Coordinates of C-alpha atoms in Angstrom, one line a residue:
M1 CA 58.3 -99.1 -3.3
T2 CA 61.7 -99.6 -5.0
A3 CA 60.3 -101.6 -7.7
L4 CA 57.8 -98.9 -8.4
L5 CA 61.3 -96.1 -8.3
D6 CA 63.2 -98.3 -10.6
Q7 CA 59.9 -98.2 -13.3
L8 CA 59.4 -94.4 -12.7
R9 CA 63.6 -94.2 -13.4
A10 CA 63.3 -96.2 -16.0
A11 CA 60.7 -95.5 -18.5
P12 CA 60.0 -96.7 -22.1
R13 CA 62.6 -95.1 -24.1
T14 CA 59.8 -95.0 -27.0
V15 CA 56.8 -92.5 -25.6
L16 CA 53.8 -92.9 -27.7
S17 CA 55.7 -94.8 -29.8
R18 CA 52.2 -95.5 -31.5
I19 CA 51.8 -92.4 -33.0
P20 CA 52.6 -91.9 -36.8
L21 CA 54.5 -89.8 -38.3
A22 CA 53.6 -86.7 -40.5
G23 CA 53.7 -88.0 -44.4
S24 CA 53.1 -91.7 -43.6
G25 CA 50.0 -93.2 -44.9
S26 CA 47.6 -95.2 -43.1
D27 CA 44.6 -97.7 -44.2
D28 CA 42.1 -95.3 -42.5
D29 CA 42.8 -92.1 -43.3
E30 CA 39.3 -91.4 -44.5
A31 CA 37.6 -92.3 -41.6
R32 CA 40.1 -90.2 -39.8
R33 CA 38.9 -86.5 -39.1
P34 CA 41.2 -83.5 -38.3
L35 CA 41.9 -83.0 -34.6
P36 CA 39.9 -79.3 -34.6
V37 CA 36.8 -81.2 -35.8
S38 CA 36.8 -83.6 -32.9
G39 CA 37.7 -81.4 -30.6
M40 CA 34.3 -79.3 -31.3
L41 CA 32.8 -82.3 -31.2
A42 CA 33.6 -83.9 -28.0
A43 CA 33.2 -80.5 -26.3
A44 CA 29.8 -80.0 -27.6
C45 CA 29.0 -83.6 -26.0
T46 CA 30.9 -82.7 -23.1
L47 CA 28.3 -80.3 -22.3
G48 CA 25.3 -81.7 -23.4
V49 CA 25.4 -84.6 -21.3
G50 CA 27.0 -82.1 -18.0
L51 CA 24.0 -79.6 -18.3
A52 CA 21.6 -82.8 -18.8
V53 CA 22.7 -84.7 -15.6
L54 CA 22.6 -81.2 -13.5
T55 CA 19.3 -80.0 -14.4
T56 CA 18.0 -83.4 -13.6
L57 CA 19.7 -82.9 -10.3
T58 CA 18.5 -79.4 -10.2
L59 CA 15.0 -80.3 -11.2
I60 CA 14.3 -82.9 -8.2
G61 CA 15.5 -79.6 -6.1
W62 CA 12.9 -77.9 -7.7
I63 CA 9.8 -80.2 -6.9
A64 CA 11.7 -80.2 -2.8
A65 CA 12.0 -77.0 -2.6
P66 CA 9.4 -74.3 -1.7
R67 CA 8.0 -72.2 -5.2
G68 CA 9.8 -69.7 -6.5
A69 CA 13.1 -70.5 -5.6
F70 CA 14.6 -71.4 -8.2
G71 CA 13.0 -68.6 -10.5
Q72 CA 10.2 -68.4 -12.8
G73 CA 9.1 -72.3 -13.3
L74 CA 11.2 -74.6 -15.7
P75 CA 13.5 -71.4 -17.5
G76 CA 14.3 -70.8 -14.0
V77 CA 15.5 -74.4 -13.4
F78 CA 17.4 -74.4 -16.7
R79 CA 19.5 -71.5 -15.2
A80 CA 19.8 -72.7 -11.9
A81 CA 21.2 -75.8 -13.6
C82 CA 24.0 -73.6 -15.7
Q83 CA 24.5 -71.8 -12.6
V84 CA 25.9 -75.8 -10.8
W85 CA 28.0 -75.8 -14.2
L86 CA 29.7 -72.8 -13.9
A87 CA 30.4 -73.1 -10.0
A88 CA 31.7 -76.8 -11.1
H89 CA 34.3 -75.6 -12.8
H90 CA 35.2 -72.8 -10.3
A91 CA 33.6 -70.0 -11.7
G92 CA 32.3 -67.1 -9.2
F93 CA 29.3 -65.1 -9.0
A94 CA 28.5 -61.4 -8.1
I95 CA 25.5 -61.0 -5.9
P96 CA 23.6 -57.9 -4.4
G97 CA 26.4 -56.7 -2.0
G98 CA 29.7 -59.1 -2.4
R99 CA 30.7 -61.9 -4.7
V100 CA 30.8 -65.8 -3.8
G101 CA 33.8 -67.4 -4.7
L102 CA 33.7 -70.5 -1.5
L103 CA 32.5 -73.4 -4.4
P104 CA 32.4 -76.8 -3.9
L105 CA 35.8 -78.3 -5.7
G106 CA 34.3 -82.2 -5.5
L107 CA 32.1 -80.8 -8.2
M108 CA 34.6 -80.6 -10.7
V109 CA 35.2 -84.1 -10.6
L110 CA 31.6 -84.1 -13.4
P111 CA 33.2 -82.0 -15.8
A112 CA 36.5 -83.4 -14.9
A113 CA 35.6 -87.0 -15.5
L114 CA 33.5 -85.8 -19.0
L115 CA 35.9 -84.0 -20.3
Y116 CA 38.4 -87.2 -20.1
R117 CA 36.5 -89.7 -21.8
A118 CA 35.6 -87.2 -24.5
A119 CA 38.9 -86.6 -25.0
I120 CA 40.1 -90.4 -25.5
W121 CA 37.5 -90.5 -27.7
M122 CA 38.6 -87.2 -29.8
A123 CA 42.4 -88.7 -29.5
R124 CA 40.9 -91.8 -31.0
D125 CA 38.7 -90.0 -33.8
A126 CA 41.2 -87.7 -35.1
D127 CA 44.2 -87.6 -37.1
L128 CA 47.0 -87.6 -34.5
R129 CA 50.3 -87.6 -36.7
L130 CA 53.8 -86.3 -34.7
R131 CA 55.3 -83.8 -36.8
L132 CA 59.5 -84.1 -36.7
P133 CA 61.2 -81.0 -37.5
A134 CA 62.5 -80.6 -40.9
R135 CA 66.4 -81.0 -40.1
L136 CA 66.7 -83.2 -37.4
P137 CA 70.1 -82.8 -35.8
K138 CA 72.9 -85.0 -36.7
G139 CA 74.4 -85.5 -33.0
S140 CA 73.7 -88.4 -31.0
T141 CA 71.2 -90.5 -30.0
K142 CA 70.0 -88.3 -26.8
D143 CA 69.5 -85.3 -29.6
L144 CA 67.1 -87.3 -31.7
A145 CA 65.4 -88.5 -28.6
N146 CA 65.1 -84.5 -27.5
A147 CA 63.6 -83.9 -30.9
R148 CA 61.0 -86.6 -30.8
R149 CA 59.9 -85.4 -27.2
R150 CA 59.5 -82.1 -28.2
A151 CA 57.5 -83.4 -31.3
Q152 CA 55.3 -85.2 -28.8
L153 CA 54.4 -82.5 -26.4
V154 CA 53.7 -80.2 -29.5
L155 CA 50.9 -82.8 -30.3
I156 CA 49.7 -83.2 -27.2
A157 CA 49.6 -79.4 -26.4
Q158 CA 47.4 -79.4 -29.9
A159 CA 45.0 -81.7 -28.7
G160 CA 44.6 -79.6 -25.3
I161 CA 43.4 -76.5 -27.2
S162 CA 41.5 -78.3 -30.0
L163 CA 39.5 -79.4 -26.9
A164 CA 39.9 -76.4 -24.6
A165 CA 39.1 -73.8 -27.3
P166 CA 35.6 -74.3 -28.2
Y167 CA 34.8 -76.0 -24.6
A168 CA 35.6 -72.2 -23.2
L169 CA 33.5 -70.2 -26.3
L170 CA 30.6 -72.6 -25.2
A171 CA 31.3 -71.9 -21.4
G172 CA 30.8 -68.2 -22.2
V173 CA 27.4 -68.4 -24.4
I174 CA 26.1 -70.2 -20.9
A175 CA 27.8 -67.6 -18.7
L176 CA 25.1 -65.3 -20.6
V177 CA 22.2 -67.3 -20.2
A178 CA 22.9 -68.1 -16.6
Q179 CA 22.4 -64.3 -15.4
N180 CA 19.9 -63.6 -13.6
N181 CA 19.0 -60.4 -11.6
V182 CA 20.5 -61.9 -8.4
T183 CA 23.5 -63.9 -9.5
Q184 CA 25.4 -62.6 -12.1
P185 CA 28.9 -65.5 -13.3
F186 CA 31.8 -63.5 -14.2
V187 CA 32.2 -64.6 -17.7
G188 CA 36.8 -64.3 -17.7
E189 CA 36.2 -66.2 -14.4
A190 CA 34.3 -69.2 -16.5
L191 CA 36.3 -68.5 -19.8
L192 CA 39.5 -69.4 -18.0
S193 CA 38.5 -71.8 -15.6
H194 CA 36.9 -73.9 -18.4
L195 CA 40.0 -73.6 -20.7
V196 CA 42.6 -74.8 -18.0
L197 CA 40.3 -77.3 -17.2
A198 CA 39.7 -78.8 -20.8
F199 CA 43.4 -78.6 -21.5
V200 CA 44.3 -80.1 -18.8
A201 CA 41.9 -83.2 -18.8
G202 CA 42.4 -83.0 -23.4
S203 CA 46.4 -83.4 -22.6
L204 CA 46.5 -86.4 -20.2
A205 CA 43.4 -88.2 -22.1
T206 CA 45.6 -87.7 -25.2
A207 CA 49.0 -89.0 -24.0
R208 CA 47.4 -91.6 -22.3
T209 CA 45.4 -92.7 -25.5
I210 CA 48.5 -93.1 -26.9
G211 CA 50.6 -94.3 -24.2
P212 CA 51.2 -96.1 -21.0
W213 CA 50.6 -93.8 -17.9
R214 CA 54.4 -94.0 -16.2
S215 CA 55.8 -93.1 -20.2
M216 CA 54.8 -89.6 -19.6
L217 CA 57.5 -89.1 -17.3
R218 CA 60.0 -89.5 -20.1
L219 CA 58.1 -86.4 -21.6
L220 CA 60.1 -84.1 -19.3
P221 CA 63.9 -84.7 -18.6
E222 CA 65.4 -86.9 -16.2
R223 CA 65.7 -84.0 -13.3
A224 CA 62.9 -82.6 -13.7
R225 CA 61.2 -86.0 -13.6
S226 CA 62.6 -86.5 -10.2
V227 CA 61.6 -83.2 -9.0
V228 CA 57.4 -83.4 -10.2
V229 CA 57.8 -87.0 -8.7
G230 CA 59.1 -85.7 -5.6
T231 CA 56.7 -82.9 -6.0
A232 CA 53.7 -85.4 -6.2
V233 CA 54.7 -87.7 -3.4
A234 CA 55.1 -84.5 -0.6
L235 CA 52.0 -83.3 -1.9
S236 CA 50.0 -86.6 -1.3
T237 CA 51.3 -87.1 1.8
M238 CA 50.0 -84.0 3.3
L239 CA 46.7 -84.1 1.4
A240 CA 46.2 -88.2 3.2
A241 CA 47.4 -86.4 6.6
G242 CA 44.7 -83.4 5.8
L243 CA 42.0 -86.1 5.0
V244 CA 42.5 -88.1 8.4
L245 CA 42.4 -84.8 10.2
V246 CA 39.2 -84.0 8.8
L247 CA 37.9 -87.7 9.7
V248 CA 39.0 -87.6 13.0
A249 CA 37.0 -84.1 13.6
V250 CA 34.1 -85.6 12.3
V251 CA 34.2 -88.8 14.4
M252 CA 35.5 -87.0 17.6
N253 CA 32.4 -84.4 17.2
F254 CA 29.9 -86.6 15.7
G255 CA 27.5 -85.4 18.0
Q256 CA 27.3 -82.2 17.6
I257 CA 27.1 -82.6 13.6
Q258 CA 24.4 -84.1 14.5
R259 CA 22.2 -81.9 16.2
L260 CA 22.7 -79.2 13.5
S261 CA 21.7 -81.5 11.2
E262 CA 18.2 -81.5 13.1
L263 CA 17.9 -78.2 14.0
L264 CA 17.7 -77.5 10.3
A265 CA 15.1 -80.4 9.7
P266 CA 15.8 -80.4 6.1
G267 CA 13.3 -83.1 5.4
F268 CA 14.3 -86.8 3.5
I269 CA 14.9 -85.2 0.0
G270 CA 16.4 -82.0 1.4
G271 CA 18.7 -83.9 4.0
L272 CA 20.1 -85.9 0.7
L273 CA 20.8 -82.9 -0.8
L274 CA 22.4 -81.4 2.0
L275 CA 24.3 -84.7 2.5
L276 CA 25.8 -84.3 -0.8
V277 CA 26.6 -80.3 -0.7
E278 CA 29.3 -81.7 2.5
A279 CA 30.3 -84.6 0.3
L280 CA 31.1 -82.2 -2.5
Y281 CA 32.9 -79.8 0.5
L282 CA 35.1 -82.4 1.4
I283 CA 38.3 -81.8 -0.9
N284 CA 37.5 -78.2 0.5
F285 CA 37.9 -79.4 4.1
V286 CA 40.6 -81.5 3.6
I287 CA 42.9 -78.8 1.8
W288 CA 41.7 -76.8 5.0
G289 CA 43.2 -79.8 7.2
V290 CA 46.3 -79.4 5.1
A291 CA 46.5 -75.2 5.6
Y292 CA 46.4 -76.4 9.5
I293 CA 49.3 -78.9 9.9
S294 CA 51.2 -76.6 7.4
G295 CA 50.8 -74.1 10.5
P296 CA 48.5 -70.7 8.8
G297 CA 45.4 -72.6 9.6
F298 CA 42.2 -71.0 8.0
A299 CA 39.5 -68.6 8.9
L300 CA 35.7 -68.6 8.8
G301 CA 35.4 -65.0 8.2
T302 CA 37.1 -61.8 9.2
G303 CA 38.7 -61.8 12.8
T304 CA 38.4 -65.4 13.1
L305 CA 41.5 -68.2 12.8
V306 CA 41.8 -72.0 13.2
A307 CA 45.2 -72.8 13.7
P308 CA 47.7 -75.2 15.9
T309 CA 48.6 -72.7 18.1
G310 CA 44.9 -71.4 18.7
V311 CA 41.5 -71.4 17.5
Q312 CA 39.1 -68.0 17.8
L313 CA 35.4 -68.2 16.3
G314 CA 32.8 -66.4 15.6
T315 CA 29.6 -67.3 14.1
V316 CA 30.0 -70.1 11.8
P317 CA 27.9 -70.8 8.2
S318 CA 25.0 -73.3 8.8
L319 CA 26.4 -76.6 7.7
P320 CA 26.6 -79.5 10.1
I321 CA 29.8 -80.7 9.0
L322 CA 31.6 -77.2 10.5
G323 CA 30.5 -79.1 14.0
G324 CA 33.4 -80.8 13.5
L325 CA 35.4 -77.5 14.5
P326 CA 37.5 -77.0 17.8
D327 CA 36.6 -74.6 20.8
S328 CA 37.5 -71.5 20.9
G329 CA 40.8 -70.9 22.9
V330 CA 44.1 -72.3 23.5
T331 CA 44.8 -75.6 21.9
S332 CA 46.3 -78.8 23.5
P333 CA 49.9 -79.2 23.4
W334 CA 49.7 -82.3 21.7
I335 CA 48.4 -81.1 18.6
M336 CA 51.1 -79.2 18.0
G337 CA 52.8 -82.4 16.7
V338 CA 50.9 -82.0 13.8
L339 CA 53.4 -79.8 12.7
A340 CA 56.3 -82.4 12.0
I341 CA 54.0 -83.9 9.5
P342 CA 55.2 -81.3 6.7
F343 CA 58.5 -82.0 7.5
L344 CA 58.4 -85.6 7.4
A345 CA 57.0 -85.3 4.1
G346 CA 59.6 -83.5 2.6
A347 CA 62.1 -86.1 4.3
V348 CA 60.2 -88.8 2.0
A349 CA 59.9 -86.5 -1.2
G350 CA 63.7 -86.2 -0.8
V351 CA 64.7 -89.3 -0.6
V352 CA 62.5 -89.9 -4.0
V353 CA 64.2 -86.7 -6.1
A354 CA 67.6 -88.2 -4.9
R355 CA 66.3 -91.9 -5.9
I356 CA 65.3 -91.2 -9.1
A357 CA 67.8 -88.7 -10.0
P358 CA 69.6 -89.7 -13.1
T359 CA 73.2 -89.7 -11.6
P360 CA 74.1 -88.2 -7.9
H361 CA 75.7 -84.9 -7.8
F362 CA 77.4 -83.5 -4.5
E363 CA 76.6 -80.1 -4.4
S364 CA 73.8 -80.2 -6.3
A365 CA 71.4 -82.6 -4.7
P366 CA 70.4 -80.4 -1.6
L367 CA 69.3 -77.9 -4.3
W368 CA 66.7 -79.9 -6.2
G369 CA 65.7 -81.0 -2.5
F370 CA 64.7 -77.3 -1.8
V371 CA 63.5 -77.1 -5.4
C372 CA 61.2 -79.6 -4.9
G373 CA 59.7 -77.7 -1.4
L374 CA 59.4 -74.8 -3.6
A375 CA 56.9 -76.6 -6.3
T376 CA 55.4 -78.1 -3.6
G377 CA 54.4 -75.1 -1.4
L378 CA 53.7 -73.6 -5.2
S379 CA 51.4 -76.5 -5.8
A380 CA 49.9 -76.1 -2.0
G381 CA 49.2 -72.5 -2.6
M382 CA 47.2 -72.7 -5.4
L383 CA 44.7 -75.5 -3.9
A384 CA 44.5 -73.2 -0.9
A385 CA 43.1 -70.3 -3.4
L386 CA 41.0 -72.9 -4.9
A387 CA 39.7 -73.9 -1.6
G388 CA 38.8 -70.7 -0.6
G389 CA 37.1 -67.5 -1.1
P390 CA 34.4 -65.0 0.0
L391 CA 30.9 -66.4 0.9
G392 CA 29.0 -62.9 0.5
G393 CA 30.0 -59.4 1.8
A394 CA 30.8 -57.7 5.7
R395 CA 32.2 -60.7 7.2
L396 CA 32.1 -63.5 5.3
S397 CA 34.2 -61.7 2.7
A398 CA 37.7 -64.6 3.9
V399 CA 36.6 -67.6 4.5
G400 CA 39.3 -70.7 4.0
P401 CA 43.1 -70.2 4.3
S402 CA 45.5 -67.7 3.0
A403 CA 46.9 -69.1 -0.4
W404 CA 50.6 -67.0 0.3
E405 CA 50.4 -68.4 3.8
V406 CA 50.4 -72.0 3.0
A407 CA 52.8 -71.8 0.0
L408 CA 55.2 -69.8 2.1
S409 CA 55.0 -72.1 4.8
V410 CA 54.6 -75.7 2.8
A411 CA 57.9 -74.7 0.7
L412 CA 60.1 -73.8 3.7
E413 CA 59.0 -76.8 6.0
V414 CA 58.6 -79.1 3.2
G415 CA 62.3 -77.6 1.3
V416 CA 64.3 -77.5 4.2
A417 CA 63.5 -81.3 5.3
A418 CA 63.7 -82.4 1.3
G419 CA 67.2 -80.4 1.1
I420 CA 68.6 -82.2 3.8
S421 CA 66.9 -85.7 2.9
A422 CA 68.4 -85.2 -0.7
G423 CA 71.9 -84.9 1.1
L424 CA 72.1 -87.6 3.0
A425 CA 70.3 -89.9 0.9
N426 CA 72.8 -88.9 -2.4
W427 CA 75.8 -89.5 -0.2
W428 CA 74.5 -92.9 0.8
L429 CA 74.1 -93.9 -3.3
V430 CA 77.6 -92.5 -4.0
F431 CA 79.4 -94.2 -1.3
H432 CA 76.8 -97.3 -1.1
G433 CA 74.7 -97.9 -3.8
A434 CA 75.9 -101.1 -5.6
H435 CA 74.5 -99.6 -8.8
V436 CA 75.4 -96.0 -9.0
P437 CA 78.9 -94.8 -10.3
A438 CA 80.7 -92.1 -8.8
P439 CA 80.9 -88.8 -10.7
A440 CA 83.8 -88.3 -12.9
P441 CA 85.5 -85.5 -10.6
V442 CA 85.3 -88.1 -8.0
R443 CA 87.0 -90.9 -10.1
K444 CA 89.9 -88.5 -11.3
A445 CA 90.6 -87.6 -7.0
G446 CA 90.2 -91.2 -6.3
D447 CA 92.7 -92.3 -9.4
A448 CA 95.4 -89.5 -7.9
I449 CA 95.3 -90.8 -5.1
V450 CA 96.3 -93.9 -5.9
K451 CA 99.2 -92.7 -7.9
V452 CA 100.4 -90.1 -4.9
A453 CA 100.5 -93.3 -2.6
S454 CA 101.9 -95.8 -4.7
K455 CA 104.7 -93.5 -4.6
V456 CA 105.3 -94.0 -1.2
K457 CA 104.7 -96.8 -0.8
L458 CA 101.3 -97.0 0.9
S459 CA 99.1 -98.6 -2.0
T460 CA 100.1 -100.5 -4.7
P461 CA 98.3 -99.5 -8.3
P462 CA 96.5 -101.9 -9.8
A463 CA 98.4 -103.8 -12.2
T464 CA 95.8 -103.7 -15.3
G465 CA 93.9 -100.5 -14.5
R466 CA 90.6 -100.4 -14.3
L467 CA 88.5 -103.9 -13.7
P468 CA 86.0 -104.9 -15.8
G469 CA 82.6 -104.0 -14.7
H470 CA 80.9 -100.8 -15.4
W471 CA 77.1 -99.4 -14.2
M472 CA 75.6 -97.6 -17.1
D473 CA 73.8 -94.6 -15.6
A474 CA 70.5 -93.2 -17.2
T475 CA 72.0 -91.3 -19.7
E476 CA 74.5 -93.5 -20.9
A477 CA 72.3 -96.3 -21.2
D478 CA 70.4 -94.2 -24.6
T479 CA 73.4 -93.6 -26.1
Q480 CA 76.1 -96.3 -25.0
P481 CA 74.0 -99.6 -25.6
I482 CA 77.5 -101.9 -24.9
P483 CA 78.3 -105.3 -23.3
V484 CA 79.4 -105.3 -20.0
I485 CA 82.7 -108.0 -18.9
R486 CA 82.4 -109.1 -15.2
A487 CA 85.3 -110.2 -13.5
D488 CA 83.8 -111.5 -10.9
W489 CA 82.0 -115.0 -11.5
A490 CA 83.6 -118.5 -10.3
D491 CA 82.1 -121.0 -12.2
E492 CA 82.0 -124.6 -11.3
H493 CA 82.7 -125.7 -14.3
A494 CA 86.1 -125.1 -15.8
S495 CA 87.6 -125.6 -18.6
A496 CA 90.1 -128.8 -19.0
A497 CA 93.0 -125.9 -19.7
A498 CA 92.5 -124.7 -16.0
E499 CA 93.6 -128.4 -14.8
T500 CA 97.1 -128.4 -13.3
F501 CA 98.9 -131.5 -12.5
E502 CA 101.4 -132.3 -10.1
P503 CA 103.9 -134.9 -9.5
V504 CA 102.7 -138.4 -7.4
P505 CA 105.0 -138.8 -4.8
G506 CA 106.3 -142.7 -4.3
K507 CA 104.9 -143.5 -7.7
T508 CA 105.9 -144.9 -11.0
P509 CA 105.5 -143.6 -14.0
A510 CA 102.0 -144.5 -15.8
G511 CA 101.8 -148.3 -16.7
K512 CA 104.4 -149.0 -14.7
G513 CA 102.4 -149.3 -11.4
P514 CA 99.0 -150.8 -10.4
A515 CA 95.8 -148.5 -11.0
T516 CA 94.0 -147.4 -8.4
G517 CA 89.8 -146.9 -8.9
K518 CA 87.3 -148.4 -11.4
G519 CA 86.9 -147.1 -14.6
P520 CA 89.3 -145.9 -17.2
A521 CA 91.9 -143.5 -15.4
K522 CA 92.3 -139.8 -16.7
K523 CA 95.3 -139.6 -18.6
G524 CA 97.9 -136.9 -18.6
P525 CA 101.4 -136.5 -17.7
A526 CA 103.8 -139.8 -16.4
G527 CA 103.7 -139.6 -12.8
T528 CA 101.3 -137.3 -11.9
R529 CA 97.4 -136.8 -11.3
P530 CA 95.6 -133.8 -11.2
A531 CA 95.4 -131.5 -8.5
A532 CA 91.8 -131.9 -7.8
A533 CA 91.8 -135.2 -7.4
K534 CA 94.6 -134.7 -4.8
G535 CA 92.5 -132.7 -3.0
R536 CA 89.5 -135.1 -2.5
A537 CA 91.8 -137.8 -1.5
D538 CA 93.2 -135.8 1.1
G539 CA 90.1 -134.3 2.0
K540 CA 91.4 -131.1 2.1
R541 CA 89.1 -128.0 0.0
E542 CA 89.7 -127.7 -3.3
E543 CA 90.8 -124.4 -4.3
P544 CA 88.7 -122.3 -5.8
R545 CA 88.6 -122.0 -9.8
P546 CA 89.7 -118.8 -11.9
P547 CA 87.2 -116.4 -12.9
R548 CA 85.4 -116.5 -15.6
R549 CA 86.0 -113.6 -18.0
D550 CA 84.0 -114.7 -20.6
I551 CA 80.3 -114.3 -19.6
V552 CA 78.3 -111.2 -21.1
D553 CA 76.2 -108.8 -18.8
E554 CA 73.4 -107.7 -21.2
S555 CA 71.8 -105.4 -18.7
D556 CA 68.5 -103.4 -19.4
D557 CA 68.8 -100.0 -20.8
R558 CA 68.5 -98.5 -17.4
G559 CA 69.6 -101.1 -14.7
G560 CA 67.0 -103.5 -13.9
H561 CA 66.9 -107.0 -14.5
I562 CA 69.8 -108.7 -15.3
I563 CA 70.3 -111.2 -18.2
Y564 CA 73.6 -113.2 -18.0
V565 CA 74.5 -114.6 -21.4
D566 CA 77.1 -118.1 -21.2
P567 CA 78.7 -118.9 -24.2
Y568 CA 79.3 -122.4 -22.6
A569 CA 76.3 -123.1 -22.0
W570 CA 76.1 -125.7 -24.5
D571 CA 79.0 -128.0 -23.6
R572 CA 77.3 -128.7 -19.9
D573 CA 77.9 -131.6 -18.0
P574 CA 74.2 -132.9 -18.6

């Protein structure tokens, strides 16, 4: 986990380095299409492949279903496929007496995957060029990096719009074709949903094509990067807990689910389609589980509630998987333990925020942890809005969790826990972290305390000032790539100049007494011998060598592995 966090904090400096600059020549300029043209082709191919797949599945259902279920023959089958395609983008429908907004989020995987693959082709086929400002800043290297980062974001946004704009226009045509006497798609929702999904998929695919995944985080400022990663960790933890909750409910109530399936008697093909529908709604149920563990719970109609504090149900829709819901009444006390999951997720997210942050700050660490909680709450609220919706009018006009209740609960629970854990983790990094420099005000305060204490004989100021050796933080590493001299290394091969000679008691000067030992004796001043030899003869431990001050620590740009450069390595004894 620590290595992964180090990689996220130390993302490569040259993000999307393979993008050529505007005006630079290339061997394949004639083979490259303009970006809008490639985006239009990618959008058309995505719609064609997606509609072909859904038309095939709808045709199978038309064969198995009673006549007239899909309208007038094959044209009705195609309209039904278009409606399913719009539902896959979470575009609602108007029906007599109400509207349909509870749509399966699992169906969104199909257009998202197709858009991602089409966007990768678009990025490889189009002429992508990085257009830097005409006047670059004349400041530090960090200013130049910020200018390049902004240019990269503009390029990725252009690629996303090039795919999303024609894709949304074609979706409007499909929404008009899909209308019939019973269901009428909302054209505005269709345009907006197609535009957003295509823009997100196109932007991610373009960034991935011209850079690794972890380099995408370098497009964000360092502090915002830590908040984004912390939000992703907290939200992933809660989604995993929601998935476990759904699976446990299905396993414990599997008999009831099986009985409901037998009552429907859908047949073989109908049973497969029913199982497919339940699998497509699985993501919705997982988000309902997140709403459950965060406190507000969810509803299955007006006047109903499923929450840890209690359950009140009425007539539920005829979907067998809903047989896993608990019975109406007061829940068991141990169920209340699930309310601790958002706090645990916030605690983990706070540690991640403090760990990835560029430099520790005493005052702002809890604040950034709380900001992470707010971002998590906003994300959870958006997911809750997508996972719920009406299923007609009257009683089923409210199905699923309340978006604002989920957002508020998750923001407070995760935010408070993340703020506390971020503050504690920041304190630990400041006072116990070996690789984190203390902030400048803290260093100045420490120097002032030492100076005052030295005047009253409580402390002795260092004679040589600050010891060499400095751990560069993320900001300094971008602007100050300097070598670092370490003073805490003792080398076993000290130079000859470091040896001292002592007089040998009872011995005559060299050349006037018998020689001891074998081989040529080491020459030195008359009547002396090396101090190291004395230690070996007396059996006492040899004094430690003086520390080496000539070995350079060439660290990487963000505190990762360390390369020790010894200029005397060639002069070692074999």
